[in-house]
Amino acid sequence: MRAGGEPGGPGDGDVVRAVLAGDVEQYAILVRRYRDRYARFAARMLGSVDAAEDAVQDAFVRAYDQLGRCREPDNFVGWFFLILRNRCLAERRRTKITAELGSTMESAKETRADRRVERDEQRRTLAAAVAELTPEQREVFVLKHVEGWSYQEIAAYTGIPIDSLKMRMHRAYQRLRVRLRPVWDAKA
Amino acid sequence: MTLHPTIVRLLDGELSLADLPPELRADGERALAVMGLLDRAPVTLSGDLEARVMAAVRQRAASPARRFLRWWGNPQEVRIRVRPWLLGPALAVAVALVLLLGPRSGTTVATSSPATADSTLVRFVFHAPGAERVTLAGSFNDWSLEAAPLARTDGGVWTITVPLPAGQHEYAFVVDGRRWMPDPAAPTVDDGLGHRNSVMAVGSAGEASL
């Protein structure tokens, strides 16, 4: 979540200003620096690493197109996160994610012989359930429980009030609990 | 099947299992066990991502059309000055036009006045007689579906006035939380995903342009 760049390298603000001045090749520094930072977030939001890679690539290109509108060049990474996040939310609203995750409830019932296999199936069941959350619920759930951000951090980066974030999370928990009832019952 | 508030606080990390009353502890253990199934493994993207991004960037940098779009995207370039003393009559005329044009899926006008040194009040009017709820989502509120609900007035006209900082803003109206509608009265840009967002520019001295 920190801004500014890396020790020993040019700061993000310097790179952004150089690119805007016409040194397009400098943009590769930003791509190298941040290409993987939010890859996991994008993958969990979109349901696959392939989709995440497309989203990150599109976000970098879009960030370049709009670089003149980056109001805080020293915080390029925060601005880039918002572009990637909007890209993920827009795609989530317009597509139904089924790839890689699928419905695993039936297979979870069928195969219980091996504990490791069962656990793998439970993981897939949970992943499928997370994929069925609304984009807004999924965003706060992934940022908090996968990325490990606090509500304060999420609010600071997204501009969403903490109360709203907690409400979305509460609804996400409720939906997951309903969807995962067989798993919870199996563990009881 | 309501989740107990204490379990919610446990999942949020505000409480530990030891803080739970004995009758909720088993529930809490199961909830945490389910969360433990989450895949938190790092994701590394393919090695040629940088090359692909830079190829697209170089193409854009060399494209006259892209250079024009970048110029066009600069809010300093296209401005329509709105005189403060004209705001009232302009808004009245705009709303009257909206009403006279009859029921359509949506019509928007925007007028502006200086709010503070850093922002300008922009009024959005949207005609959607069949809608139960309309919100304004845009780059200025991180595309929130909840941050800017419009108020319904007579004739199915929905309005909201929001302070916007200087710069170019993309936005859309969200009808009943589902239908994303660009502003038919404003220019639009491709959102990169096959859909269009409306665009408006706010100048640094209380100017707004569609």
Short mmCIF file of C-alpha atoms in Angstrom, two decimals:
data_model
loop_
_atom_site.label_atom_id
_atom_site.label_comp_id
_atom_site.label_asym_id
_atom_site.label_seq_id
_atom_site.Cartn_x
_atom_site.Cartn_y
_atom_site.Cartn_z
CA MET A 1 0.00 0.00 0.00
CA ARG A 2 2.94 2.34 0.28
CA ALA A 3 3.55 4.92 -2.38
CA GLY A 4 6.55 6.46 -4.02
CA GLY A 5 8.69 3.75 -5.61
CA GLU A 6 11.65 1.70 -4.50
CA PRO A 7 14.87 2.54 -2.67
CA GLY A 8 17.59 3.39 -5.12
CA GLY A 9 15.24 3.77 -8.06
CA PRO A 10 13.46 6.83 -9.33
CA GLY A 11 10.33 7.76 -7.43
CA ASP A 12 6.97 7.06 -9.00
CA GLY A 13 6.34 10.78 -9.36
CA ASP A 14 9.58 11.25 -11.31
CA VAL A 15 8.71 8.35 -13.59
CA VAL A 16 5.20 9.63 -14.23
CA ARG A 17 6.49 13.09 -15.06
CA ALA A 18 9.12 11.64 -17.41
CA VAL A 19 6.50 9.59 -19.26
CA LEU A 20 4.23 12.62 -19.56
CA ALA A 21 7.17 14.57 -20.94
CA GLY A 22 7.50 12.02 -23.72
CA ASP A 23 9.89 9.37 -22.40
CA VAL A 24 7.45 6.51 -22.94
CA GLU A 25 10.01 3.79 -22.16
CA GLN A 26 10.14 4.94 -18.53
CA TYR A 27 6.65 3.50 -18.11
CA ALA A 28 8.19 0.02 -18.04
CA ILE A 29 9.62 0.89 -14.61
CA LEU A 30 6.11 1.26 -13.22
CA VAL A 31 4.93 -1.93 -14.93
CA ARG A 32 7.84 -3.92 -13.48
CA ARG A 33 7.36 -2.37 -10.07
CA TYR A 34 3.64 -3.03 -9.66
CA ARG A 35 2.71 -5.84 -12.08
CA ASP A 36 2.28 -8.44 -9.34
CA ARG A 37 1.28 -6.26 -6.41
CA TYR A 38 -2.47 -6.61 -6.95
CA ALA A 39 -2.41 -9.77 -9.07
CA ARG A 40 -3.87 -11.90 -6.30
CA PHE A 41 -6.64 -9.38 -5.66
CA ALA A 42 -7.52 -9.38 -9.37
CA ALA A 43 -7.38 -13.16 -9.58
CA ARG A 44 -9.72 -13.60 -6.63
CA MET A 45 -12.06 -10.91 -7.94
CA LEU A 46 -12.25 -12.37 -11.43
CA GLY A 47 -11.96 -16.06 -10.69
CA SER A 48 -8.82 -16.95 -12.60
CA VAL A 49 -5.20 -15.95 -13.07
CA ASP A 50 -5.75 -15.58 -16.82
CA ALA A 51 -8.54 -13.08 -16.25
CA ALA A 52 -6.39 -11.29 -13.69
CA GLU A 53 -3.56 -11.02 -16.19
CA ASP A 54 -5.88 -9.47 -18.78
CA ALA A 55 -7.21 -7.05 -16.17
CA VAL A 56 -3.76 -5.99 -14.98
CA GLN A 57 -2.60 -5.50 -18.57
CA ASP A 58 -5.70 -3.45 -19.43
CA ALA A 59 -5.31 -1.41 -16.25
CA PHE A 60 -1.71 -0.53 -17.06
CA VAL A 61 -2.64 0.50 -20.60
CA ARG A 62 -5.59 2.50 -19.37
CA ALA A 63 -3.42 4.13 -16.71
CA TYR A 64 -1.02 5.17 -19.47
CA ASP A 65 -3.87 6.60 -21.52
CA GLN A 66 -5.04 8.63 -18.54
CA LEU A 67 -1.69 9.40 -16.96
CA GLY A 68 -2.24 13.12 -17.27
CA ARG A 69 -5.15 12.74 -14.88
CA CYS A 70 -3.09 11.13 -12.14
CA ARG A 71 -3.45 13.87 -9.56
CA GLU A 72 -0.80 12.48 -7.22
CA PRO A 73 2.04 11.10 -9.34
CA ASP A 74 3.96 10.13 -6.21
CA ASN A 75 1.07 7.82 -5.36
CA PHE A 76 0.81 6.24 -8.78
CA VAL A 77 0.29 2.81 -7.23
CA GLY A 78 -2.80 3.94 -5.30
CA TRP A 79 -4.25 5.45 -8.44
CA PHE A 80 -3.39 2.32 -10.42
CA PHE A 81 -5.13 0.18 -7.82
CA LEU A 82 -8.33 2.18 -8.30
CA ILE A 83 -8.17 1.69 -12.07
CA LEU A 84 -7.62 -2.05 -11.66
CA ARG A 85 -10.33 -2.24 -9.04
CA ASN A 86 -12.83 -0.45 -11.29
CA ARG A 87 -11.88 -2.76 -14.13
CA CYS A 88 -12.50 -5.80 -11.94
CA LEU A 89 -15.80 -4.47 -10.60
CA ALA A 90 -17.04 -3.60 -14.09
CA GLU A 91 -16.17 -7.04 -15.41
CA ARG A 92 -17.76 -8.71 -12.42
CA ARG A 93 -20.97 -6.77 -13.01
CA ARG A 94 -21.09 -7.78 -16.64
CA THR A 95 -20.04 -11.39 -16.55
CA LYS A 96 -20.93 -14.35 -14.48
CA ILE A 97 -17.89 -16.12 -13.20
CA THR A 98 -17.94 -19.84 -13.60
CA ALA A 99 -14.53 -20.62 -15.03
CA GLU A 100 -12.19 -22.64 -12.85
CA LEU A 101 -14.50 -22.45 -9.89
CA GLY A 102 -17.72 -24.05 -11.04
CA SER A 103 -20.22 -25.76 -8.80
CA THR A 104 -18.60 -28.27 -6.54
CA MET A 105 -21.31 -28.94 -4.04
CA GLU A 106 -22.34 -32.22 -5.61
CA SER A 107 -18.83 -33.53 -5.91
CA ALA A 108 -18.20 -32.45 -2.32
CA LYS A 109 -20.95 -34.81 -1.27
CA GLU A 110 -19.70 -37.67 -3.34
CA THR A 111 -16.05 -37.89 -2.43
CA ARG A 112 -15.26 -38.12 1.25
CA ALA A 113 -12.83 -40.99 1.39
CA ASP A 114 -9.71 -39.01 1.64
CA ARG A 115 -9.31 -36.09 4.03
CA ARG A 116 -7.00 -34.16 1.71
CA VAL A 117 -9.33 -34.61 -1.23
CA GLU A 118 -12.21 -33.50 0.93
CA ARG A 119 -10.35 -30.42 2.02
CA ASP A 120 -9.46 -29.57 -1.57
CA GLU A 121 -13.11 -29.85 -2.47
CA GLN A 122 -14.08 -27.65 0.42
CA ARG A 123 -11.58 -25.08 -0.81
CA ARG A 124 -13.17 -25.15 -4.24
CA THR A 125 -16.62 -24.90 -2.71
CA LEU A 126 -15.57 -21.83 -0.80
CA ALA A 127 -13.96 -20.32 -3.90
CA ALA A 128 -17.16 -20.94 -5.85
CA ALA A 129 -19.22 -19.36 -3.06
CA VAL A 130 -16.98 -16.30 -2.99
CA ALA A 131 -17.34 -16.04 -6.76
CA GLU A 132 -21.11 -15.84 -6.32
CA LEU A 133 -20.96 -12.80 -4.03
CA THR A 134 -21.91 -9.46 -5.53
CA PRO A 135 -18.94 -7.50 -6.88
CA GLU A 136 -19.09 -5.09 -3.95
CA GLN A 137 -19.29 -7.86 -1.35
CA ARG A 138 -16.55 -9.80 -3.05
CA GLU A 139 -14.28 -6.78 -3.16
CA VAL A 140 -14.39 -6.10 0.56
CA PHE A 141 -14.18 -9.81 1.37
CA VAL A 142 -11.10 -10.35 -0.82
CA LEU A 143 -9.34 -7.21 0.37
CA LYS A 144 -9.86 -8.09 4.01
CA HIS A 145 -9.59 -11.86 4.12
CA VAL A 146 -7.21 -12.56 1.23
CA GLU A 147 -5.14 -9.38 1.04
CA GLY A 148 -5.26 -8.80 4.79
CA TRP A 149 -6.24 -5.13 4.65
CA SER A 150 -8.01 -3.53 7.59
CA TYR A 151 -11.36 -1.81 7.18
CA GLN A 152 -9.51 1.49 7.66
CA GLU A 153 -7.14 0.70 4.80
CA ILE A 154 -9.96 -0.38 2.50
CA ALA A 155 -11.91 2.78 3.30
CA ALA A 156 -8.86 4.96 2.67
CA TYR A 157 -8.20 3.42 -0.73
CA THR A 158 -11.74 3.04 -1.99
CA GLY A 159 -13.44 6.01 -0.37
CA ILE A 160 -16.23 3.78 0.93
CA PRO A 161 -17.30 4.51 4.53
CA ILE A 162 -16.33 1.84 7.06
CA ASP A 163 -19.95 1.28 8.07
CA SER A 164 -20.82 0.49 4.45
CA LEU A 165 -17.87 -1.86 4.18
CA LYS A 166 -18.95 -3.71 7.32
CA MET A 167 -22.49 -3.99 6.03
CA ARG A 168 -21.25 -5.48 2.76
CA MET A 169 -19.03 -7.87 4.68
CA HIS A 170 -21.88 -8.92 6.96
CA ARG A 171 -24.00 -9.75 3.92
CA ALA A 172 -21.09 -11.62 2.40
CA TYR A 173 -20.73 -13.73 5.55
CA GLN A 174 -24.44 -14.49 5.49
CA ARG A 175 -24.36 -15.59 1.87
CA LEU A 176 -21.27 -17.69 2.40
CA ARG A 177 -22.79 -19.36 5.40
CA VAL A 178 -25.89 -20.32 3.46
CA ARG A 179 -23.85 -21.49 0.49
CA LEU A 180 -21.38 -23.41 2.66
CA ARG A 181 -23.88 -25.07 4.95
CA PRO A 182 -22.88 -28.59 3.79
CA VAL A 183 -19.25 -27.85 4.58
CA TRP A 184 -20.05 -26.47 7.99
CA ASP A 185 -22.36 -29.36 8.71
CA ALA A 186 -19.65 -31.81 7.68
CA LYS A 187 -17.23 -30.22 10.12
CA ALA A 188 -19.67 -30.20 13.01
CA MET B 1 -30.25 -18.44 9.27
CA THR B 2 -28.82 -15.30 10.80
CA LEU B 3 -25.18 -15.07 11.70
CA HIS B 4 -24.69 -14.14 15.33
CA PRO B 5 -23.16 -10.63 15.69
CA THR B 6 -20.45 -12.06 17.92
CA ILE B 7 -19.44 -14.49 15.17
CA VAL B 8 -19.29 -11.57 12.75
CA ARG B 9 -16.92 -9.74 15.09
CA LEU B 10 -14.85 -12.91 15.38
CA LEU B 11 -14.57 -13.17 11.60
CA ASP B 12 -13.73 -9.47 11.39
CA GLY B 13 -10.85 -10.05 13.79
CA GLU B 14 -12.31 -7.90 16.54
CA LEU B 15 -12.65 -10.85 18.91
CA SER B 16 -10.76 -14.08 19.47
CA LEU B 17 -12.23 -17.50 20.16
CA ALA B 18 -11.39 -17.06 23.83
CA ASP B 19 -13.63 -13.98 23.93
CA LEU B 20 -16.66 -15.99 22.84
CA PRO B 21 -19.18 -17.38 25.32
CA PRO B 22 -19.00 -21.17 25.55
CA GLU B 23 -22.26 -21.71 23.67
CA LEU B 24 -20.87 -19.87 20.61
CA ARG B 25 -17.38 -21.31 20.64
CA ALA B 26 -18.12 -24.31 18.42
CA ASP B 27 -19.87 -22.05 15.92
CA GLY B 28 -16.89 -19.74 15.98
CA GLU B 29 -14.44 -22.57 15.45
CA ARG B 30 -16.35 -23.76 12.41
CA ALA B 31 -16.56 -20.25 10.98
CA LEU B 32 -12.81 -19.74 11.39
CA ALA B 33 -12.14 -23.16 9.90
CA VAL B 34 -14.10 -22.22 6.81
CA MET B 35 -12.11 -18.98 6.50
CA GLY B 36 -8.98 -21.08 6.81
CA LEU B 37 -9.91 -22.74 3.52
CA LEU B 38 -9.37 -19.49 1.62
CA ASP B 39 -6.65 -19.62 -0.99
CA ARG B 40 -4.16 -16.90 -0.04
CA ALA B 41 -1.32 -18.14 -2.22
CA PRO B 42 0.51 -15.36 -4.04
CA VAL B 43 -0.25 -14.91 -7.72
CA THR B 44 2.53 -14.16 -10.18
CA LEU B 45 1.63 -13.10 -13.66
CA SER B 46 3.42 -14.32 -16.76
CA GLY B 47 6.84 -12.98 -17.62
CA ASP B 48 5.84 -11.31 -20.86
CA LEU B 49 3.23 -9.05 -19.28
CA GLU B 50 5.61 -6.09 -19.30
CA ALA B 51 6.41 -6.63 -22.98
CA ARG B 52 2.73 -6.76 -23.90
CA VAL B 53 1.91 -3.62 -21.93
CA MET B 54 4.82 -1.71 -23.40
CA ALA B 55 3.93 -2.83 -26.93
CA ALA B 56 0.45 -1.38 -26.44
CA VAL B 57 1.85 1.77 -24.85
CA ARG B 58 4.32 2.34 -27.69
CA GLN B 59 1.54 1.84 -30.21
CA ARG B 60 -0.56 4.43 -28.44
CA ALA B 61 2.30 6.86 -28.13
CA ALA B 62 2.87 6.65 -31.90
CA SER B 63 -0.77 6.84 -32.92
CA PRO B 64 -2.01 10.28 -34.09
CA ALA B 65 -5.54 9.26 -33.17
CA ARG B 66 -4.43 8.39 -29.64
CA ARG B 67 -2.54 11.63 -29.35
CA PHE B 68 -5.70 13.45 -30.34
CA LEU B 69 -7.70 11.48 -27.76
CA ARG B 70 -5.17 12.35 -25.07
CA TRP B 71 -5.48 16.01 -26.08
CA TRP B 72 -9.26 15.66 -26.10
CA GLY B 73 -9.18 14.02 -22.70
CA ASN B 74 -7.50 17.05 -21.20
CA PRO B 75 -10.18 19.10 -19.45
CA GLN B 76 -8.21 22.29 -20.09
CA GLU B 77 -8.88 22.04 -23.78
CA VAL B 78 -12.65 22.21 -24.05
CA ARG B 79 -14.64 24.52 -21.84
CA ILE B 80 -18.04 26.16 -21.75
CA ARG B 81 -18.23 29.03 -19.29
CA VAL B 82 -21.38 29.09 -17.17
CA ARG B 83 -22.14 32.52 -15.74
CA PRO B 84 -23.44 32.30 -12.15
CA TRP B 85 -26.31 34.71 -12.88
CA LEU B 86 -27.44 32.42 -15.69
CA LEU B 87 -27.65 29.30 -13.53
CA GLY B 88 -31.25 29.75 -12.43
CA PRO B 89 -32.75 30.47 -15.87
CA ALA B 90 -30.52 27.86 -17.51
CA LEU B 91 -31.62 25.18 -15.08
CA ALA B 92 -35.27 26.15 -15.48
CA VAL B 93 -35.02 25.97 -19.27
CA ALA B 94 -33.18 22.67 -19.11
CA VAL B 95 -35.74 21.07 -16.80
CA ALA B 96 -38.57 22.42 -18.94
CA LEU B 97 -36.97 20.90 -22.01
CA VAL B 98 -36.64 17.59 -20.25
CA LEU B 99 -40.30 17.62 -19.31
CA LEU B 100 -41.47 18.81 -22.74
CA LEU B 101 -39.54 16.14 -24.56
CA GLY B 102 -41.71 13.54 -22.93
CA PRO B 103 -40.92 10.21 -21.34
CA ARG B 104 -37.64 8.87 -22.57
CA SER B 105 -35.19 6.55 -20.99
CA GLY B 106 -33.11 9.38 -19.65
CA THR B 107 -32.10 12.96 -20.20
CA THR B 108 -29.52 14.80 -18.21
CA VAL B 109 -28.44 18.35 -17.84
CA ALA B 110 -25.63 19.65 -15.74
CA THR B 111 -25.17 23.14 -14.45
CA SER B 112 -22.49 24.40 -12.16
CA SER B 113 -21.54 27.04 -9.68
CA PRO B 114 -18.42 27.50 -7.56
CA ALA B 115 -18.68 25.63 -4.26
CA THR B 116 -15.28 26.13 -2.70
CA ALA B 117 -11.89 27.07 -3.95
CA ASP B 118 -11.31 23.41 -4.76
CA SER B 119 -14.63 22.26 -6.11
CA THR B 120 -17.64 23.21 -8.14
CA LEU B 121 -21.25 22.32 -7.44
CA VAL B 122 -22.66 20.43 -10.39
CA ARG B 123 -26.35 19.64 -10.63
CA PHE B 124 -27.43 16.53 -12.49
CA VAL B 125 -30.97 16.05 -13.70
CA PHE B 126 -32.09 12.70 -14.97
CA HIS B 127 -35.47 11.75 -16.41
CA ALA B 128 -36.53 8.25 -15.48
CA PRO B 129 -40.25 8.12 -14.62
CA GLY B 130 -40.29 4.35 -14.21
CA ALA B 131 -37.33 4.11 -11.88
CA GLU B 132 -37.60 3.32 -8.21
CA ARG B 133 -34.06 4.40 -7.41
CA VAL B 134 -31.38 6.27 -9.31
CA THR B 135 -27.80 6.81 -8.20
CA LEU B 136 -24.90 8.67 -9.75
CA ALA B 137 -21.74 6.58 -10.04
CA GLY B 138 -18.55 8.02 -11.36
CA SER B 139 -14.84 8.37 -11.16
CA PHE B 140 -15.36 11.04 -8.47
CA ASN B 141 -16.95 8.54 -6.04
CA ASP B 142 -15.10 5.40 -7.08
CA TRP B 143 -18.14 4.18 -8.99
CA SER B 144 -20.06 3.68 -5.79
CA LEU B 145 -23.62 2.48 -6.21
CA GLU B 146 -24.64 4.10 -2.95
CA ALA B 147 -22.68 7.30 -2.46
CA ALA B 148 -24.86 9.61 -4.58
CA PRO B 149 -28.59 8.77 -4.66
CA LEU B 150 -30.72 11.16 -6.70
CA ALA B 151 -33.91 12.66 -5.26
CA ARG B 152 -37.13 12.21 -7.20
CA THR B 153 -39.15 15.26 -8.08
CA ASP B 154 -42.34 15.71 -10.06
CA GLY B 155 -42.69 14.05 -13.44
CA GLY B 156 -40.11 11.37 -12.89
CA VAL B 157 -37.24 13.83 -12.82
CA TRP B 158 -34.38 12.87 -10.54
CA THR B 159 -31.81 15.39 -9.36
CA ILE B 160 -28.67 15.64 -7.33
CA THR B 161 -26.08 18.35 -6.78
CA VAL B 162 -22.56 17.21 -6.03
CA PRO B 163 -19.30 19.08 -5.47
CA LEU B 164 -16.71 18.05 -8.05
CA PRO B 165 -13.04 18.94 -8.15
CA ALA B 166 -11.56 20.45 -11.26
CA GLY B 167 -10.78 17.89 -13.91
CA GLN B 168 -12.47 15.46 -16.21
CA HIS B 169 -14.97 13.07 -14.71
CA GLU B 170 -16.56 9.93 -16.08
CA TYR B 171 -19.95 8.90 -14.80
CA ALA B 172 -23.14 6.97 -15.41
CA PHE B 173 -26.57 6.71 -13.86
CA VAL B 174 -27.52 3.47 -12.20
CA VAL B 175 -31.24 2.76 -12.32
CA ASP B 176 -32.64 0.46 -9.65
CA GLY B 177 -29.15 -0.75 -8.84
CA ARG B 178 -28.90 -2.71 -12.08
CA ARG B 179 -29.08 -0.70 -15.28
CA TRP B 180 -26.04 1.44 -16.04
CA MET B 181 -27.10 4.28 -18.32
CA PRO B 182 -24.79 6.85 -19.85
CA ASP B 183 -25.98 10.39 -20.09
CA PRO B 184 -27.55 10.85 -23.56
CA ALA B 185 -26.86 14.58 -23.39
CA ALA B 186 -23.14 14.22 -22.76
CA PRO B 187 -20.22 12.88 -24.77
CA THR B 188 -19.15 9.37 -23.92
CA VAL B 189 -15.95 7.41 -23.86
CA ASP B 190 -15.27 3.72 -24.17
CA ASP B 191 -14.72 2.21 -20.74
CA GLY B 192 -12.44 -0.37 -22.28
CA LEU B 193 -14.98 -3.11 -21.75
CA GLY B 194 -17.37 -2.45 -24.60
CA HIS B 195 -19.57 0.04 -22.78
CA ARG B 196 -19.70 3.81 -22.66
CA ASN B 197 -19.26 6.22 -19.78
CA SER B 198 -20.38 9.84 -19.94
CA VAL B 199 -17.75 12.53 -19.60
CA MET B 200 -17.82 16.03 -18.19
CA ALA B 201 -15.07 18.48 -17.45
CA VAL B 202 -14.99 20.87 -14.52
CA GLY B 203 -12.70 23.85 -14.83
CA SER B 204 -10.83 25.49 -12.02
CA ALA B 205 -13.09 28.55 -11.90
CA GLY B 206 -16.56 27.14 -11.60
CA GLU B 207 -16.87 26.06 -15.19
CA ALA B 208 -18.41 22.81 -16.29
CA SER B 209 -18.75 21.39 -19.74
CA LEU B 210 -20.40 18.35 -21.17
#
